[in-house]
Coordinates of C-alpha atoms in Angstrom, one line a residue:
X1 CA -9.2 -78.3 22.0
X2 CA -13.2 -77.8 21.5
X3 CA -13.8 -76.1 17.5
X4 CA -14.2 -72.6 18.6
X5 CA -10.1 -72.6 20.1
X6 CA -9.8 -73.9 17.0
X7 CA -10.5 -71.8 15.0
X8 CA -8.6 -68.6 17.6
X9 CA -5.8 -70.0 16.7
X10 CA -6.3 -71.5 13.1
X11 CA -7.6 -67.5 11.7
X12 CA -7.5 -65.6 14.8
X13 CA -11.4 -65.4 14.3
X14 CA -12.2 -63.6 18.7
X15 CA -15.1 -64.9 20.2
X16 CA -16.6 -66.9 17.5
X17 CA -20.0 -68.8 17.7
X18 CA -20.1 -71.2 15.6
X19 CA -24.2 -72.8 14.2
X20 CA -24.0 -76.0 12.7
X21 CA -25.4 -75.7 9.4
X22 CA -28.1 -79.3 7.1
X23 CA -25.3 -80.2 4.8
X24 CA -25.5 -83.6 3.3
X25 CA -21.7 -84.1 1.7
X26 CA -19.1 -81.8 4.3
X27 CA -19.7 -80.3 7.6
X28 CA -20.9 -76.7 7.1
X29 CA -19.9 -74.5 10.5
X30 CA -22.2 -70.4 10.0
X31 CA -19.2 -68.4 12.2
X32 CA -20.0 -65.6 13.7
X33 CA -17.7 -63.2 15.2
X34 CA -16.8 -59.3 15.6
X35 CA -15.4 -58.6 13.0
X36 CA -17.5 -60.6 10.9
X37 CA -19.4 -63.2 9.5
X38 CA -18.2 -67.0 7.5
X39 CA -18.1 -69.5 6.6
X40 CA -16.2 -72.7 7.8
X41 CA -16.2 -75.9 5.5
X42 CA -14.9 -78.9 8.2
X43 CA -14.5 -81.5 4.5
X44 CA -16.3 -85.4 4.6
X45 CA -13.5 -87.9 5.3
X46 CA -14.4 -90.8 2.6
X47 CA -14.4 -88.8 0.3
X48 CA -11.1 -85.4 0.2
X49 CA -8.0 -85.5 1.5
X50 CA -6.2 -83.0 2.5
X51 CA -4.4 -82.3 -1.1
X52 CA -7.9 -82.5 -3.2
X53 CA -9.0 -80.1 -0.5
X54 CA -5.4 -78.1 -2.3
X55 CA -6.5 -78.1 -5.2
X56 CA -10.0 -76.3 -5.0
X57 CA -8.9 -73.9 -2.5
X58 CA -5.8 -73.0 -5.1
X59 CA -8.6 -73.1 -7.5
X60 CA -11.0 -70.5 -6.3
X61 CA -8.1 -68.3 -5.4
X62 CA -7.6 -68.5 -9.4
X63 CA -10.8 -67.4 -10.1
X64 CA -11.4 -64.7 -6.9
X65 CA -8.0 -63.2 -8.3
X66 CA -9.2 -62.5 -12.6
X67 CA -12.9 -61.6 -11.1
X68 CA -15.3 -64.5 -11.1
X69 CA -18.2 -64.6 -8.7
X70 CA -17.1 -67.0 -6.6
X71 CA -17.4 -66.4 -2.5
X72 CA -13.4 -65.5 -1.3
X73 CA -11.4 -68.5 1.6
X74 CA -10.0 -66.4 4.4
X75 CA -5.3 -67.1 4.7
X76 CA -5.6 -69.2 8.3
X77 CA -1.4 -70.0 9.5
X78 CA -0.4 -72.1 6.9
X79 CA -2.3 -71.3 4.3
X80 CA -5.7 -71.0 3.2
X81 CA -6.5 -75.4 3.6
X82 CA -6.0 -76.0 7.5
X83 CA -6.4 -79.7 9.6
X84 CA -9.1 -79.2 12.6
X85 CA -9.5 -82.5 15.4
X86 CA -12.8 -82.7 14.9
X87 CA -14.6 -86.2 17.2
X88 CA -10.8 -86.8 17.3
X89 CA -9.8 -87.2 13.6
X90 CA -8.0 -84.9 12.2
X91 CA -9.9 -82.9 9.2
X92 CA -9.2 -81.2 6.2
X93 CA -10.9 -77.0 6.4
X94 CA -11.3 -74.4 5.2
X95 CA -12.9 -70.3 5.9
X96 CA -14.9 -68.0 4.0
X97 CA -15.8 -65.0 3.4
X98 CA -20.1 -65.9 4.6
X99 CA -21.8 -64.5 1.0
X100 CA -24.5 -61.4 1.4
X101 CA -27.8 -62.8 0.3
X102 CA -30.0 -65.6 -0.2
X103 CA -30.8 -68.1 -1.8
X104 CA -32.4 -66.2 -4.7
X105 CA -36.0 -67.8 -6.4
X106 CA -36.6 -68.9 -9.7
X107 CA -37.2 -66.2 -11.7
X108 CA -36.5 -65.9 -15.6
X109 CA -34.1 -62.3 -14.6
X110 CA -32.3 -65.6 -12.2
X111 CA -31.2 -67.5 -14.4
X112 CA -29.9 -65.0 -16.9
X113 CA -27.2 -64.3 -14.1
X114 CA -27.2 -68.0 -13.7
X115 CA -25.6 -68.8 -16.7
X116 CA -23.6 -65.5 -16.9
X117 CA -21.8 -66.9 -13.8
X118 CA -20.9 -69.9 -15.2
X119 CA -19.6 -68.0 -18.1
X120 CA -17.9 -66.2 -16.3
X121 CA -16.5 -68.8 -14.4
X122 CA -14.6 -71.2 -16.7
X123 CA -13.7 -68.0 -18.8
X124 CA -11.5 -67.8 -15.7
X125 CA -10.8 -70.8 -15.4
X126 CA -9.8 -71.7 -19.1
X127 CA -6.1 -70.0 -17.4
X128 CA -5.8 -72.4 -14.6
X129 CA -2.7 -73.8 -15.0
X130 CA -2.7 -76.2 -11.9
X131 CA 0.3 -79.1 -11.7
X132 CA -2.9 -82.0 -11.8
X133 CA -7.0 -82.2 -12.6
X134 CA -8.2 -83.5 -8.6
X135 CA -11.4 -85.0 -11.0
X136 CA -11.8 -86.0 -15.0
X137 CA -15.2 -86.5 -15.5
X138 CA -14.9 -88.6 -19.0
X139 CA -17.3 -90.5 -19.9
X140 CA -16.3 -94.2 -18.0
X141 CA -16.5 -92.2 -14.8
X142 CA -20.0 -91.0 -15.4
X143 CA -20.7 -93.0 -17.4
X144 CA -19.7 -96.5 -16.3
X145 CA -18.6 -96.3 -13.2
X146 CA -21.9 -94.5 -11.5
X147 CA -23.3 -98.5 -12.6
X148 CA -21.1 -100.3 -11.3
X149 CA -21.4 -98.1 -8.6
X150 CA -24.7 -99.3 -8.9
X151 CA -25.3 -102.8 -9.8
X152 CA -26.1 -104.6 -7.1
X153 CA -29.3 -102.3 -6.2
X154 CA -29.5 -102.4 -10.5
X155 CA -29.7 -106.4 -10.4
X156 CA -31.4 -106.3 -7.5
X157 CA -34.9 -105.2 -9.6
X158 CA -33.7 -105.8 -13.4
X159 CA -33.2 -103.1 -14.4
X160 CA -28.6 -103.6 -15.5
X161 CA -28.8 -105.4 -18.5
X162 CA -31.5 -102.0 -19.9
X163 CA -29.3 -99.8 -18.2
X164 CA -26.1 -100.7 -19.2
X165 CA -26.9 -100.2 -23.0
X166 CA -28.8 -97.0 -22.2
X167 CA -25.2 -96.0 -20.8
X168 CA -23.3 -97.1 -24.4
X169 CA -25.9 -94.9 -26.4
X170 CA -25.0 -92.2 -23.9
X171 CA -22.2 -92.3 -24.7
X172 CA -21.7 -92.0 -27.9
X173 CA -24.1 -88.9 -27.9
X174 CA -21.4 -87.2 -26.1
X175 CA -19.2 -88.3 -28.6
X176 CA -18.7 -85.6 -30.7
X177 CA -15.1 -83.9 -30.4
X178 CA -15.9 -80.2 -31.0
X179 CA -17.7 -80.6 -27.8
X180 CA -15.7 -77.5 -25.3
X181 CA -14.2 -79.0 -22.0
X182 CA -12.7 -77.6 -19.3
X183 CA -13.4 -77.0 -16.0
X184 CA -16.3 -77.0 -14.5
X185 CA -18.2 -76.0 -11.8
X186 CA -20.3 -79.4 -11.3
X187 CA -22.8 -78.9 -9.2
X188 CA -24.2 -75.2 -10.5
X189 CA -27.7 -74.8 -8.8
X190 CA -28.7 -71.8 -7.4
X191 CA -28.6 -73.6 -3.3
X192 CA -25.2 -73.0 -3.8
X193 CA -25.7 -69.0 -4.7
X194 CA -26.7 -66.5 -2.8
X195 CA -28.1 -63.0 -5.2
X196 CA -27.0 -59.5 -3.1
X197 CA -28.2 -56.1 -4.9
X198 CA -28.7 -58.5 -8.2
X199 CA -25.0 -60.0 -7.5
X200 CA -25.2 -63.9 -7.6
X201 CA -22.0 -65.3 -6.1
X202 CA -21.2 -68.7 -6.2
X203 CA -20.0 -71.0 -4.5
X204 CA -19.2 -74.7 -2.4
X205 CA -16.3 -76.8 -5.6
X206 CA -15.8 -79.5 -4.1
X207 CA -17.4 -81.1 -6.6
X208 CA -15.3 -79.1 -9.5
X209 CA -12.6 -80.9 -12.3
X210 CA -12.9 -81.1 -16.0
X211 CA -16.2 -82.2 -17.7
X212 CA -17.6 -81.1 -21.2
X213 CA -18.9 -77.9 -20.1
X214 CA -22.9 -78.6 -21.6
X215 CA -23.0 -80.6 -18.0
X216 CA -23.7 -77.6 -16.2
X217 CA -26.6 -76.0 -16.9
X218 CA -28.3 -80.2 -17.4
X219 CA -29.8 -79.0 -14.5
X220 CA -31.6 -75.6 -16.0
X221 CA -33.0 -77.6 -18.1
X222 CA -34.8 -80.5 -15.7
X223 CA -35.7 -78.4 -14.5
X224 CA -37.1 -75.8 -17.1
X225 CA -36.8 -74.8 -20.5
X226 CA -37.8 -71.9 -20.1
X227 CA -35.2 -71.3 -17.9
X228 CA -32.7 -73.5 -19.4
X229 CA -33.1 -70.3 -22.3
X230 CA -32.8 -67.8 -19.9
X231 CA -29.1 -69.7 -18.8
X232 CA -27.5 -69.6 -22.1
X233 CA -28.5 -66.2 -22.6
X234 CA -26.6 -65.3 -19.4
X235 CA -24.1 -67.5 -20.9
X236 CA -23.5 -66.3 -24.0
X237 CA -23.3 -62.7 -23.4
X238 CA -19.7 -63.4 -21.9
X239 CA -18.2 -66.8 -23.8
X240 CA -20.2 -68.9 -26.4
X241 CA -22.3 -71.9 -26.0
X242 CA -22.0 -73.6 -29.3
X243 CA -24.9 -75.5 -30.8
X244 CA -23.5 -78.8 -30.7
X245 CA -23.2 -78.0 -26.7
X246 CA -26.4 -76.4 -26.1
X247 CA -27.9 -79.9 -28.1
X248 CA -26.4 -82.3 -25.6
X249 CA -27.1 -80.6 -22.8
X250 CA -30.1 -83.1 -23.2
X251 CA -28.5 -85.6 -22.9
X252 CA -26.5 -84.5 -19.8
X253 CA -29.7 -84.2 -18.1
X254 CA -29.9 -88.6 -17.1
X255 CA -26.0 -88.2 -16.5
X256 CA -26.6 -85.6 -14.3
X257 CA -29.4 -87.4 -12.3
X258 CA -27.6 -90.9 -12.6
X259 CA -24.1 -89.9 -10.6
X260 CA -27.8 -88.1 -8.7
X261 CA -28.7 -91.0 -8.1
X262 CA -25.6 -93.0 -7.3
X263 CA -25.6 -90.2 -4.3
X264 CA -29.2 -91.1 -3.0
X265 CA -28.5 -94.6 -3.2
X266 CA -25.1 -94.6 -0.5
X267 CA -23.2 -95.5 -3.1
X268 CA -20.6 -92.6 -4.0
X269 CA -17.2 -91.8 -2.1
X270 CA -19.5 -88.6 -1.0
X271 CA -22.2 -90.8 0.6
X272 CA -22.9 -90.8 3.7
X273 CA -25.6 -91.6 6.5
X274 CA -29.3 -93.4 6.3
X275 CA -29.4 -94.4 1.9
X276 CA -32.7 -92.6 0.8
X277 CA -33.5 -94.6 -1.9
X278 CA -33.1 -98.9 -2.3
X279 CA -32.9 -100.6 -5.3
X280 CA -37.2 -101.0 -5.4
X281 CA -37.3 -97.7 -6.4
X282 CA -35.3 -97.7 -8.8
X283 CA -37.5 -99.0 -11.9
X284 CA -39.4 -96.5 -12.0
X285 CA -35.9 -94.3 -12.9
X286 CA -34.5 -96.1 -15.4
X287 CA -38.5 -95.3 -17.1
X288 CA -37.8 -91.9 -16.3
X289 CA -34.1 -91.8 -17.8
X290 CA -35.1 -93.6 -20.3
X291 CA -38.5 -91.5 -21.4
X292 CA -35.3 -88.4 -21.5
X293 CA -32.5 -89.8 -23.3
X294 CA -32.4 -88.7 -26.3
X295 CA -32.9 -89.1 -30.0
X296 CA -29.4 -88.9 -32.1

């Protein structure tokens, strides 16, 4: 049975027209029908089993119910998580409303809205009570595991010992027990939002899990200190973001980059296709991390 027929059977979508989008981790398809437009997400078998996807959809359903600015899922015959046969493989899939609008362009106003959206998601997630947590992004997972995943590349580039030492310093910087923790989006960039009528909507909770809330804006600070101030303004209009959390974001700039580099090396669970970088690129990357490293 082809994908169009499966969508008709599972989600009751009549005459679906499919447009496969260029998304790196999971397969995403824009589905256009006479009744509306939807986003079909077919999950990467290397990183997501059905139970993992169910946790994500339970979270999204809870956030929607709490009024957070997130994409709405569409229920199939068996619930929000279905399995589809794609090229002979059974893969977890979920269907979402197509978020109106487009990816926003960077501006002070947009980053205020992004900070506000992050805060509203965090506030709503604080009342989410799943039977288990899919991912707990502790210091071991964020730092030790990532260094181990790229160990052979670091050794080949002569930077392994230097990276281990940097990892220990980073772990000390985030060891403050006063830092806010809870469920985070973990990839809350403009790439995962649409803007429409001055309303920002967030999607793609594939990386979500339990972490320090100070990791959420690391990409904003990496991009622009001014936009980070805007993000803080938006966030603090909804819920607190302490001075300790604000200070620690700079450590997560490096930690977040480490995870991204592991993915680009092809060593993450969700990595697919040809690696984007090699060990030859690591000396400059590690030097950049050392330059970005905050002082305790």
